[in-house]
Coordinates of C-alpha atoms in Angstrom, one line a residue:
M18 CA -5.5 1.5 28.8
H19 CA -4.1 1.3 32.2
P20 CA -3.2 5.0 33.7
D21 CA 0.6 4.0 33.6
S22 CA 1.1 2.4 30.3
P23 CA 3.3 4.2 28.1
S24 CA 0.6 6.3 25.9
S25 CA -1.7 7.1 28.7
R26 CA 1.3 9.5 29.3
L27 CA 1.4 11.4 26.0
P28 CA -0.9 14.1 24.8
A29 CA -3.8 13.3 22.8
P30 CA -2.7 12.3 19.5
G31 CA -3.1 15.3 17.2
R32 CA -4.5 14.9 13.0
R33 CA -2.4 13.5 11.0
A34 CA -1.4 15.2 8.0
V35 CA -0.4 18.7 8.7
L36 CA 0.1 21.4 6.2
G37 CA 3.6 22.9 6.4
A38 CA 4.8 19.8 6.9
A39 CA 15.3 -12.2 -23.9
A40 CA 12.7 -13.1 -23.1
T41 CA 14.7 -16.7 -23.5
A42 CA 15.1 -17.5 -26.4
S43 CA 12.1 -20.1 -26.7
V44 CA 9.7 -17.3 -25.7
L45 CA 11.4 -15.4 -27.8
A46 CA 10.6 -17.9 -30.7
A47 CA 6.6 -18.1 -30.0
L48 CA 6.4 -14.1 -29.6
P49 CA 4.9 -11.8 -32.5
G50 CA 6.9 -9.7 -34.5
T51 CA 9.7 -12.4 -35.2
A52 CA 10.3 -13.3 -38.9
S53 CA 7.9 -16.3 -40.5
A54 CA 8.4 -17.7 -43.8
A55 CA 7.6 -15.0 -46.7
P56 CA 4.4 -16.2 -49.0
A57 CA 5.4 -17.0 -52.9
T58 CA 4.9 -15.1 -56.3
P59 CA 3.5 -17.3 -58.9
A60 CA 6.9 -17.3 -60.1
G61 CA 8.0 -18.8 -57.1
R62 CA 10.4 -15.4 -55.6
A63 CA 9.9 -15.0 -52.1
Q64 CA 7.9 -10.8 -51.8
P65 CA 9.1 -8.7 -48.6
V66 CA 6.8 -8.7 -46.1
R67 CA 6.4 -6.3 -43.3
K68 CA 7.8 -6.7 -40.1
G69 CA 6.3 -6.0 -37.0
P70 CA 8.5 -3.9 -34.2
R71 CA 11.6 -6.0 -33.4
A72 CA 10.9 -8.2 -29.7
L73 CA 12.2 -6.6 -27.5
P74 CA 14.7 -8.5 -25.1
G75 CA 14.3 -9.5 -21.4
G76 CA 16.5 -8.7 -18.7
G77 CA 19.0 -6.7 -18.6
D78 CA 20.3 -4.0 -16.0
L79 CA 18.9 -2.6 -12.8
G80 CA 19.7 1.1 -14.0
P81 CA 21.5 3.9 -12.2
N82 CA 18.8 4.0 -9.2
V83 CA 19.4 0.7 -8.4
L84 CA 22.0 0.4 -6.1
V85 CA 23.3 -2.8 -5.3
F86 CA 25.7 -4.0 -2.2
D87 CA 27.7 -6.8 -1.1
P88 CA 29.7 -7.4 2.2
S89 CA 33.2 -6.4 0.8
T90 CA 31.6 -3.1 -1.1
P91 CA 33.2 -0.1 0.1
N92 CA 32.2 3.0 1.7
I93 CA 28.1 1.6 1.9
Q94 CA 27.7 3.6 5.0
G95 CA 28.8 6.8 2.7
R96 CA 26.7 5.7 -0.1
L97 CA 23.7 5.2 2.2
D98 CA 24.0 8.9 3.8
E99 CA 24.4 10.6 0.8
I100 CA 21.1 9.0 -0.9
F101 CA 19.3 10.0 2.7
R102 CA 20.9 13.4 2.3
Q103 CA 19.1 13.8 -1.0
Q104 CA 15.5 11.8 0.2
E105 CA 15.0 13.1 3.6
S106 CA 13.1 16.3 2.9
A107 CA 12.2 15.0 -0.8
Q108 CA 8.4 14.6 -0.1
F109 CA 7.1 15.8 -3.3
G110 CA 10.9 15.3 -5.5
T111 CA 11.3 13.0 -8.6
G112 CA 14.3 11.0 -6.9
R113 CA 13.8 7.3 -6.4
Y114 CA 16.3 4.6 -5.7
Q115 CA 15.9 1.2 -4.2
L116 CA 18.9 -0.4 -2.1
L117 CA 19.5 -4.2 -2.6
F118 CA 22.2 -6.0 -0.1
K119 CA 23.3 -9.5 -1.3
P120 CA 22.9 -12.2 1.1
G121 CA 25.7 -12.3 3.9
T122 CA 26.9 -10.3 7.3
Y123 CA 27.0 -6.3 7.2
H124 CA 28.6 -4.4 10.2
G125 CA 27.9 -1.5 11.4
L126 CA 25.6 0.1 9.2
N127 CA 22.6 2.6 9.6
A128 CA 20.5 3.0 6.8
Q129 CA 18.7 6.0 7.0
I130 CA 15.5 5.8 4.8
G131 CA 14.2 8.8 3.7
F132 CA 11.2 9.2 0.6
Y133 CA 11.1 7.4 -2.2
T134 CA 13.4 4.9 -1.2
S135 CA 13.6 0.7 -0.9
I136 CA 15.7 -1.4 1.3
S137 CA 15.2 -5.2 0.5
G138 CA 17.6 -8.0 1.2
L139 CA 18.6 -10.7 -2.0
G140 CA 18.3 -13.6 -0.3
L141 CA 15.1 -16.2 -0.4
S142 CA 15.2 -15.7 3.2
P143 CA 15.3 -12.8 5.4
D144 CA 17.9 -14.3 7.1
D145 CA 20.1 -14.6 4.2
T146 CA 21.2 -10.8 4.5
T147 CA 22.1 -9.4 8.0
I148 CA 22.7 -6.4 9.1
N149 CA 24.0 -5.6 12.0
G150 CA 23.1 -2.3 12.7
D151 CA 20.0 -0.5 12.3
I152 CA 17.4 0.4 9.3
T153 CA 16.0 3.4 10.7
V154 CA 13.1 6.0 9.9
D155 CA 12.3 9.4 12.5
A156 CA 11.3 12.5 12.0
G157 CA 14.1 15.2 12.2
W158 CA 13.2 16.6 8.9
F159 CA 9.6 17.5 10.2
N160 CA 10.6 18.8 13.8
G161 CA 9.6 15.2 15.1
N162 CA 6.7 15.0 14.1
A163 CA 6.5 11.3 12.0
T164 CA 2.9 11.9 10.2
Q165 CA 4.3 12.8 6.7
N166 CA 6.7 10.0 6.7
F167 CA 5.8 8.4 3.8
W168 CA 6.7 6.4 0.4
R169 CA 9.6 4.4 2.0
S170 CA 9.8 0.4 2.9
A171 CA 11.9 -2.3 4.0
E172 CA 11.9 -5.6 2.8
N173 CA 13.5 -9.5 3.4
L174 CA 16.1 -8.2 5.6
A175 CA 17.5 -9.6 9.1
V176 CA 18.3 -6.6 11.1
V177 CA 20.8 -6.7 15.0
P178 CA 20.1 -3.7 16.4
V179 CA 22.7 -1.9 18.0
N180 CA 21.3 -0.7 21.1
G181 CA 18.3 -3.8 21.0
T182 CA 15.6 -1.5 18.9
N183 CA 15.3 -0.4 15.4
R184 CA 13.1 2.6 15.2
W185 CA 10.4 2.4 12.6
A186 CA 8.4 6.0 12.8
V187 CA 6.4 5.8 9.8
S188 CA 2.9 6.7 8.6
Q189 CA 1.1 5.4 5.3
A190 CA 2.2 3.5 2.1
A191 CA 5.6 2.6 4.6
P192 CA 5.4 -1.6 4.3
F193 CA 7.6 -3.4 6.0
R194 CA 7.9 -7.0 4.8
R195 CA 9.2 -9.7 5.2
M196 CA 11.3 -8.3 7.9
H197 CA 13.6 -10.3 11.1
I198 CA 14.3 -7.8 13.7
R199 CA 16.2 -9.6 16.2
G200 CA 14.9 -7.4 18.9
N201 CA 12.6 -4.9 19.7
L202 CA 10.9 -2.3 16.5
N203 CA 9.8 1.4 17.9
L204 CA 7.2 2.9 15.6
A205 CA 7.8 6.3 16.8
P206 CA 10.0 9.0 16.5
T207 CA 12.4 10.1 18.5
G208 CA 10.4 12.6 21.3
Y209 CA 7.5 10.5 20.5
G210 CA 5.7 12.9 18.2
W211 CA 2.8 11.8 16.4
S212 CA 3.0 9.5 13.9
S213 CA 0.2 7.8 11.7
G214 CA 1.0 4.4 10.1
G215 CA 1.2 1.5 9.0
Y216 CA 1.5 -2.0 7.8
I217 CA 3.7 -4.9 9.2
A218 CA 3.2 -8.5 7.1
D219 CA 5.2 -11.8 6.9
S220 CA 7.7 -10.1 9.5
R221 CA 9.2 -11.6 12.8
I222 CA 10.2 -9.4 15.5
D223 CA 12.0 -11.3 18.2
G224 CA 11.4 -8.9 20.6
Q225 CA 8.2 -6.2 21.7
V226 CA 6.3 -4.1 19.3
Q227 CA 6.6 -0.3 20.6
P228 CA 3.8 2.2 18.9
Y229 CA 3.6 4.5 21.4
S230 CA 2.1 7.5 19.8
Q231 CA 1.1 5.4 16.7
Q232 CA -2.6 6.4 15.8
Q233 CA -3.2 3.3 14.1
W234 CA -1.4 -0.2 13.3
Y235 CA -2.2 -3.2 11.0
T236 CA 0.0 -6.6 11.2
R237 CA -0.5 -9.5 9.2
D238 CA 0.8 -12.8 8.8
S239 CA 3.5 -12.2 11.4
A240 CA 5.2 -13.2 14.6
I241 CA 6.1 -10.6 17.6
G242 CA 7.4 -11.4 21.2
G243 CA 5.0 -8.6 22.2
W244 CA 3.1 -5.8 21.8
L245 CA 3.5 -2.4 24.1
N246 CA 0.4 -0.2 23.9
G247 CA -2.4 1.1 21.6
V248 CA -4.0 4.5 20.9
W249 CA -7.5 3.9 18.8
N250 CA -6.8 1.0 16.1
M251 CA -4.9 -1.6 16.0
V252 CA -5.4 -4.3 14.1
F253 CA -3.9 -7.8 13.8
S254 CA -4.5 -11.0 11.8
G255 CA -2.8 -14.4 11.8
V256 CA -0.2 -12.8 14.0
E257 CA 1.8 -14.9 16.6
G258 CA 2.2 -13.6 19.4
A259 CA -1.0 -10.6 19.3
P260 CA -2.5 -9.2 21.9
A261 CA -5.7 -10.5 22.4
Q262 CA -9.0 -9.1 21.8
G263 CA -9.9 -6.1 23.7
F264 CA -11.8 -3.1 20.8
P265 CA -12.3 -0.3 22.3
N266 CA -10.2 -0.8 25.5
P267 CA -7.0 -1.6 24.8
P268 CA -8.0 -0.9 21.0
Y269 CA -7.0 -4.1 20.0
T270 CA -8.9 -5.7 17.1
T271 CA -7.8 -9.9 16.8
L272 CA -8.3 -12.7 14.1
A273 CA -6.7 -15.7 14.2
T274 CA -6.0 -16.1 11.0
T275 CA -6.1 -14.1 7.7
P276 CA -8.4 -15.6 5.2
V277 CA -6.4 -15.6 1.8
S278 CA -3.2 -14.2 1.9
R279 CA -0.6 -14.1 -1.1
E280 CA 2.7 -12.7 -0.3
K281 CA 3.9 -10.0 -2.4
P282 CA 6.6 -11.1 -5.0
F283 CA 10.3 -10.1 -4.9
L284 CA 13.5 -9.8 -6.3
Y285 CA 16.4 -12.6 -5.0
L286 CA 19.9 -13.6 -6.2
S287 CA 20.1 -17.7 -7.2
G288 CA 23.6 -17.6 -7.5
S289 CA 24.6 -14.9 -9.8
E290 CA 21.3 -15.0 -11.4
Y291 CA 18.1 -12.4 -10.6
R292 CA 15.0 -14.5 -10.4
V293 CA 11.6 -12.5 -9.5
F294 CA 10.1 -15.3 -6.3
L295 CA 5.8 -15.3 -6.5
P296 CA 5.0 -16.9 -3.3
E297 CA 1.7 -19.2 -3.3
K298 CA -1.6 -18.4 -1.7
R299 CA -2.5 -19.5 1.6
T300 CA -6.0 -19.5 3.1
D301 CA -6.6 -19.2 7.0
A302 CA -3.1 -17.9 7.2
R303 CA -1.2 -17.8 10.2
G304 CA 2.3 -16.9 11.0
V305 CA 5.2 -15.9 8.4
T306 CA 5.8 -17.7 5.3
W307 CA 10.1 -18.5 5.5
G308 CA 10.5 -19.6 8.8
N309 CA 10.7 -23.2 8.6
G310 CA 13.2 -23.2 5.0
T311 CA 12.3 -22.3 1.6
P312 CA 9.8 -20.6 1.0
R313 CA 6.5 -22.2 -0.9
G314 CA 5.6 -20.8 -4.7
T315 CA 7.8 -20.6 -7.6
S316 CA 9.8 -18.1 -9.6
L317 CA 11.2 -16.3 -12.9
P318 CA 14.1 -15.8 -14.3
L319 CA 15.0 -12.1 -14.8
S320 CA 14.6 -12.8 -18.2
R321 CA 11.5 -12.9 -18.4
F322 CA 10.9 -9.7 -17.7
Y323 CA 10.6 -6.1 -19.4
V324 CA 13.0 -4.3 -17.2
A325 CA 11.5 -0.8 -18.0
R326 CA 13.7 2.5 -17.2
P327 CA 11.9 5.6 -17.2
G328 CA 11.4 7.6 -20.4
V329 CA 9.9 4.2 -22.1
T330 CA 6.8 4.5 -23.9
A331 CA 3.6 2.8 -22.8
A332 CA 3.1 1.6 -26.2
T333 CA 6.8 0.0 -25.5
L334 CA 5.6 -1.4 -22.5
N335 CA 2.4 -2.5 -23.8
Q336 CA 4.5 -4.5 -26.5
A337 CA 6.9 -6.2 -24.2
L338 CA 3.4 -7.1 -22.5
A339 CA 2.1 -8.3 -25.8
Q340 CA 5.2 -10.5 -26.1
G341 CA 4.7 -12.4 -22.7
L342 CA 6.8 -11.2 -21.0
H343 CA 6.8 -9.3 -17.5
L344 CA 7.0 -5.8 -16.4
L345 CA 9.8 -4.7 -13.8
L346 CA 9.6 -0.5 -13.5
T347 CA 13.0 0.4 -12.3
P348 CA 13.4 3.6 -9.8
G349 CA 11.5 6.9 -11.7
I350 CA 8.5 8.4 -13.1
Y351 CA 7.0 7.0 -16.0
H352 CA 4.8 9.6 -18.4
L353 CA 2.0 7.3 -20.4
D354 CA -0.1 8.9 -23.0
Q355 CA -2.4 5.4 -22.9
P356 CA -3.5 2.7 -20.5
V357 CA -1.0 0.2 -19.8
R358 CA -2.5 -3.2 -20.2
V359 CA -2.1 -6.6 -18.9
E360 CA -4.0 -8.5 -20.5
R361 CA -2.7 -11.9 -19.8
A362 CA -3.0 -14.3 -16.8
G363 CA 0.4 -14.5 -14.6
T364 CA 1.2 -11.6 -15.6
V365 CA 3.7 -9.6 -12.8
V366 CA 4.1 -5.8 -12.9
L367 CA 6.6 -5.3 -9.7
G368 CA 8.2 -1.8 -9.2
L369 CA 11.4 -1.2 -7.4
G370 CA 12.3 2.3 -5.5
Y371 CA 8.4 3.5 -5.5
A372 CA 8.4 3.7 -9.4
T373 CA 5.5 6.5 -10.0
L374 CA 3.3 6.2 -13.3
I375 CA 1.8 9.5 -14.2
P376 CA -1.0 9.3 -17.4
G377 CA -1.3 12.3 -18.8
G378 CA -4.3 13.2 -21.2
G379 CA -7.2 11.8 -18.8
V380 CA -6.2 8.4 -19.5
T381 CA -6.0 5.4 -17.3
A382 CA -2.8 4.4 -16.0
L383 CA -3.2 0.5 -15.5
K384 CA -5.9 -1.9 -16.7
T385 CA -6.4 -5.3 -16.1
A386 CA -8.4 -8.0 -17.9
D387 CA -10.3 -10.5 -16.2
V388 CA -7.5 -13.1 -16.0
D389 CA -5.8 -15.5 -13.1
G390 CA -3.0 -14.4 -11.3
V391 CA -2.1 -11.0 -11.8
R392 CA 0.1 -9.7 -9.5
L393 CA 0.9 -5.6 -9.0
A394 CA 3.4 -5.2 -6.6
G395 CA 5.2 -1.6 -5.7
F396 CA 4.6 1.2 -7.7
L397 CA 3.0 4.6 -7.3
V398 CA 0.2 5.8 -9.5
D399 CA 0.4 9.8 -9.3
A400 CA -2.7 11.8 -11.0
G401 CA -2.0 13.7 -14.2
P402 CA -3.5 17.5 -14.4
V403 CA -6.0 16.6 -17.0
N404 CA -8.6 14.6 -15.2
S405 CA -8.8 10.9 -15.4
A406 CA -12.4 8.9 -15.3
T407 CA -10.6 6.1 -13.5
L408 CA -6.2 5.4 -12.8
L409 CA -6.4 2.0 -12.1
E410 CA -8.8 -0.4 -13.1
I411 CA -8.4 -4.1 -12.0
G412 CA -10.6 -6.3 -14.5
P413 CA -13.0 -4.4 -16.9
H414 CA -16.5 -3.6 -16.0
G415 CA -18.8 -6.4 -15.7
A416 CA -16.2 -8.8 -15.1
W417 CA -17.9 -11.9 -13.9
R418 CA -14.7 -14.8 -13.9
D419 CA -14.2 -17.1 -10.9
H420 CA -10.3 -16.3 -9.9
S421 CA -10.7 -18.4 -6.5
A422 CA -7.7 -20.7 -6.8
N423 CA -5.6 -18.2 -8.6
P424 CA -6.7 -14.3 -7.7
T425 CA -5.2 -11.1 -8.6
T426 CA -3.3 -9.2 -6.0
V427 CA -2.4 -5.6 -5.5
Q428 CA 0.0 -5.1 -3.1
D429 CA 2.0 -1.9 -2.2
V430 CA 0.2 -0.1 -5.1
F431 CA -0.4 3.6 -3.9
I432 CA -2.3 6.5 -5.8
R433 CA -2.2 10.2 -5.0
I434 CA -3.8 13.0 -6.4
G435 CA -2.1 16.2 -6.0
G436 CA 0.7 17.0 -3.5
A437 CA 3.8 16.8 -6.6
G438 CA 1.6 19.1 -8.7
P439 CA -2.6 19.4 -9.7
G440 CA -3.8 16.4 -10.3
K441 CA -7.6 15.1 -11.0
A442 CA -9.7 11.6 -11.2
T443 CA -12.7 11.0 -10.7
T444 CA -12.4 7.5 -9.1
S445 CA -8.8 6.2 -8.0
M446 CA -9.1 2.5 -7.8
V447 CA -11.8 0.4 -9.6
V448 CA -11.8 -3.3 -8.7
N449 CA -14.5 -5.4 -11.1
S450 CA -12.6 -8.8 -11.1
R451 CA -13.7 -11.2 -8.7
H452 CA -11.5 -12.2 -5.7
T453 CA -9.3 -9.9 -5.7
I454 CA -7.1 -9.2 -3.2
V455 CA -6.1 -5.9 -2.3
D456 CA -3.3 -5.9 0.5
H457 CA -2.1 -3.1 1.2
T458 CA -3.0 0.1 -0.3
W459 CA -2.9 3.9 0.7
V460 CA -5.5 5.8 -2.0
W461 CA -4.6 9.7 -1.2
R462 CA -6.1 13.0 -2.4
A463 CA -3.5 15.0 -0.9
D464 CA -4.2 17.4 1.7
H465 CA -0.7 19.6 1.5
G466 CA 1.7 20.0 -1.0
D467 CA 1.1 21.8 -4.5
G468 CA -2.2 21.2 -6.2
V469 CA -3.7 21.0 -3.6
G470 CA -7.6 22.5 -3.2
W471 CA -11.3 21.8 -2.9
A472 CA -11.5 21.8 -6.7
T473 CA -8.3 22.1 -7.8
N474 CA -7.2 18.1 -6.9
R475 CA -10.8 17.1 -7.5
A476 CA -11.1 13.3 -6.7
D477 CA -14.9 12.3 -5.9
Y478 CA -14.1 8.6 -5.0
G479 CA -11.0 6.4 -3.6
V480 CA -11.7 3.3 -4.4
V481 CA -14.9 1.6 -5.9
V482 CA -15.2 -2.1 -5.6
N483 CA -17.8 -3.9 -7.7
G484 CA -16.4 -7.4 -8.0
H485 CA -17.7 -10.1 -5.8
D486 CA -15.6 -11.8 -3.2
V487 CA -13.5 -9.1 -2.6
L488 CA -10.7 -9.3 0.0
A489 CA -8.9 -6.0 1.1
T490 CA -6.1 -6.4 3.9
G491 CA -4.9 -3.4 5.0
L492 CA -6.8 -0.3 3.4
F493 CA -5.9 3.1 3.7
V494 CA -7.9 5.7 1.8
E495 CA -8.1 9.2 2.9
H496 CA -9.3 13.0 2.1
F497 CA -11.9 12.2 -0.8
N498 CA -14.6 14.8 -1.8
K499 CA -17.2 12.4 -1.8
Y500 CA -17.3 8.7 -0.7
D501 CA -13.6 7.7 0.1
V502 CA -15.0 3.7 -0.5
Q503 CA -18.0 2.2 -2.4
W504 CA -18.3 -1.3 -2.0
L505 CA -20.9 -2.0 -4.4
G506 CA -19.9 -6.1 -4.9
E507 CA -21.1 -9.3 -2.4
R508 CA -19.4 -11.3 -0.1
G509 CA -16.5 -8.4 0.5
R510 CA -14.4 -8.4 3.7
T511 CA -12.2 -6.1 4.8
V512 CA -9.6 -6.2 7.5
F513 CA -8.6 -2.3 8.6
F514 CA -9.4 0.5 7.5
Q515 CA -7.7 4.1 7.6
N516 CA -9.7 7.3 6.4
E517 CA -9.5 11.1 7.0
K518 CA -12.4 13.0 5.2
A519 CA -11.2 15.6 3.6
Y520 CA -9.8 18.4 5.6
D521 CA -10.7 20.7 3.0
A522 CA -14.7 21.0 2.7
P523 CA -15.3 24.9 2.8
N524 CA -18.7 24.4 4.4
Q525 CA -21.3 22.4 5.2
A526 CA -23.2 22.5 1.8
A527 CA -19.9 21.3 -0.1
I528 CA -20.6 17.7 1.3
Q529 CA -24.1 17.4 1.5
N530 CA -25.3 14.0 0.2
G531 CA -28.8 14.6 -0.3
P532 CA -30.7 14.7 3.0
V533 CA -27.9 13.4 4.6
K534 CA -24.8 15.3 6.1
G535 CA -21.6 14.4 4.3
F536 CA -20.8 11.3 2.6
A537 CA -19.6 8.1 4.4
A538 CA -15.6 7.2 4.3
Y539 CA -17.3 3.9 3.5
R540 CA -20.0 2.7 2.0
V541 CA -21.6 -0.7 1.3
G542 CA -24.0 -0.5 -1.4
D543 CA -27.7 -0.6 -0.3
G544 CA -28.1 -3.9 -2.7
V545 CA -25.6 -5.8 -0.8
T546 CA -26.8 -9.0 1.1
S547 CA -23.4 -10.2 2.5
H548 CA -20.2 -8.0 4.1
E549 CA -18.0 -7.9 7.0
G550 CA -15.4 -5.6 8.5
W551 CA -13.0 -6.1 11.1
G552 CA -11.4 -3.0 12.4
L553 CA -11.9 0.1 10.9
G554 CA -11.7 4.0 11.9
S555 CA -12.6 7.3 10.1
Y556 CA -11.6 10.8 11.3
C557 CA -12.4 13.8 10.3
Y558 CA -10.7 17.4 10.9
Y559 CA -12.5 20.6 8.9
N560 CA -10.2 22.5 9.0
V561 CA -11.4 25.2 7.0
D562 CA -15.4 25.3 8.6
P563 CA -14.9 23.6 11.7
T564 CA -18.5 23.9 12.2
I565 CA -19.2 21.1 9.8
V566 CA -21.7 18.2 10.8
Q567 CA -20.6 14.7 9.0
H568 CA -23.7 12.4 10.2
H569 CA -21.8 9.3 10.0
G570 CA -18.1 7.5 9.6
F571 CA -19.7 4.2 8.2
A572 CA -23.2 3.7 5.9
A573 CA -24.2 0.0 5.0
P574 CA -27.9 -1.6 5.0
N575 CA -28.9 -2.9 8.0
R576 CA -29.6 -6.9 7.4
P577 CA -28.0 -9.7 9.2
G578 CA -25.2 -11.1 6.3
V579 CA -23.8 -7.2 6.4
R580 CA -21.7 -6.9 9.7
F581 CA -19.3 -4.9 10.9
H582 CA -16.9 -5.1 14.0
D583 CA -14.8 -2.7 16.2
L584 CA -15.8 0.6 14.3
L585 CA -14.6 4.0 15.6
V586 CA -14.7 7.6 14.7
V587 CA -12.4 10.5 16.0
S588 CA -13.1 14.3 15.3
L589 CA -9.3 15.5 15.2
G590 CA -9.1 18.1 18.5
G591 CA -13.1 19.0 17.8
N592 CA -12.9 20.0 14.0
G593 CA -15.7 18.8 12.8
Q594 CA -18.5 16.1 14.4
Y595 CA -19.7 13.0 13.9
E596 CA -22.8 12.2 14.6
R597 CA -23.5 8.6 14.5
V598 CA -20.6 5.8 13.9
I599 CA -22.2 4.0 11.5
N600 CA -26.3 4.2 10.2
D601 CA -27.8 6.0 12.7
T602 CA -25.6 3.8 15.4
G603 CA -23.0 5.0 17.9
S604 CA -22.5 8.3 20.0
P605 CA -21.4 11.9 18.2
T606 CA -18.0 13.2 18.8
S607 CA -17.8 16.1 21.0
G608 CA -15.7 18.6 22.3
A609 CA -12.2 18.9 21.3
S610 CA -10.7 16.3 23.7
T611 CA -10.2 13.8 20.3
V612 CA -12.3 10.8 22.0
P613 CA -13.0 8.2 19.6
S614 CA -16.3 7.2 19.4
T615 CA -16.7 3.2 18.6
V616 CA -19.1 0.8 17.5
V617 CA -17.9 -2.7 18.5
S618 CA -20.6 -4.9 17.1
Y619 CA -23.2 -4.1 13.4
P620 CA -25.9 -4.8 13.6

């Protein structure tokens, strides 16, 4: 980095998270539970038949926590401010909100976005809905530190910033999708305090993206006017205008295209009718999907969705799915006493406003079958107090079918263990289905909040990939008691990985992995013959026992088909140490200077 660059004048980044901080008539006709001809008795009289549950309707009202605005709505700013006051510091609160803006032009707004708040346009293109103003995330609530600005999103809007620069100072679980910024985009808080993001996809920033203190960032399939600086790990795939490959100095990992991508489903208006657009899959993708007219894909009317409200049971959700309906989860908290079972090919489960699933009694929150084209997007899974063996299962154990033509996508689906209260899970996310695309997730064993402790919110494994040909684009997994990621399937690929090892290990013995000091953040199974990763980072901050030594951040079989590009490990302020980067390769981290140890290519 040039000594006069903006980030070179900043203090060295600190640790990220600081404690203290209906269905249509034609569909319904064929659904189970509808009336059928009654069997006749010998006398010719019909016997009464036992009917199943009444068919659930599709479509309907989006509920009180979805606010829909049009340019003529009075006092939009006042309503935005009211929600922000409630949500600004409600990191583990129960409020959930979706802000929807109908196509048109809005003037003089500053939409400040707090926790569990999503703001979206209702056009087919971001340019259908223009805000002359700002969509702002800052960190005043946390004294200028943005490292806990989680769980918020912006999608499908054009923004003309008042002063030429829009501020989006976020950390994990805060996606910025299908956005058009007609100016610059600043990713740091006022005062350039710490921030630890983040994710941009399918967006156009006409001006410069200004990360400043951002420790890492992943940008996918977008177009930018320039990129100002980098701290540790800035990764780009399929981004027009991305900086050239430069890792480790400057810390840019740049892929010309994204191997496979399919954008997240989104709600839009067609006339006065709500529909959900389903973007098509792209291979070797580059640039935005919406730049030249109508995006490519299909759409579904809202009448094909069961519009769920908080308080409905898992049995009701499963009945809707069995009827052939998709699920639209409106904002709020859903308590589950059995798994939500997605068994039909092409099913969409779309959450609004960080709809949150909490499994009770140790069940898994959601399971999918080994079928084509499932789309899971836009919701949070929060572990319950009774240990779940798993929280999210993509495909059953032993799934084998080829889904290359129509993969399952998991997008902006976030998992949390602890923080909002005691939670436990042995493994958070298991991916068994082949060709699954995990496009932006944050799987987090909480390091602060309620119900937090080495054994209190115990969670051994973050993400386990058993399926072959799985692709992860934007993989954030943190603080697990053992392996954060275990990749056991063949031909797996990861573009961008961000990790912190668990802060709260009480001593060296607690993390000992047989003869190895500590569990790797990202482990490729010993039997895997083909795997590849780009732009992967792991950090340690052993604040309970700073003398803990972690042998390496990454573990993989040493064979030609298993390849890594641009790896780094960092000891935050000297709290703990890595001896190596991957296997026995790479220099140790040392001292309190928070300088990464890097490996450009492995093997």
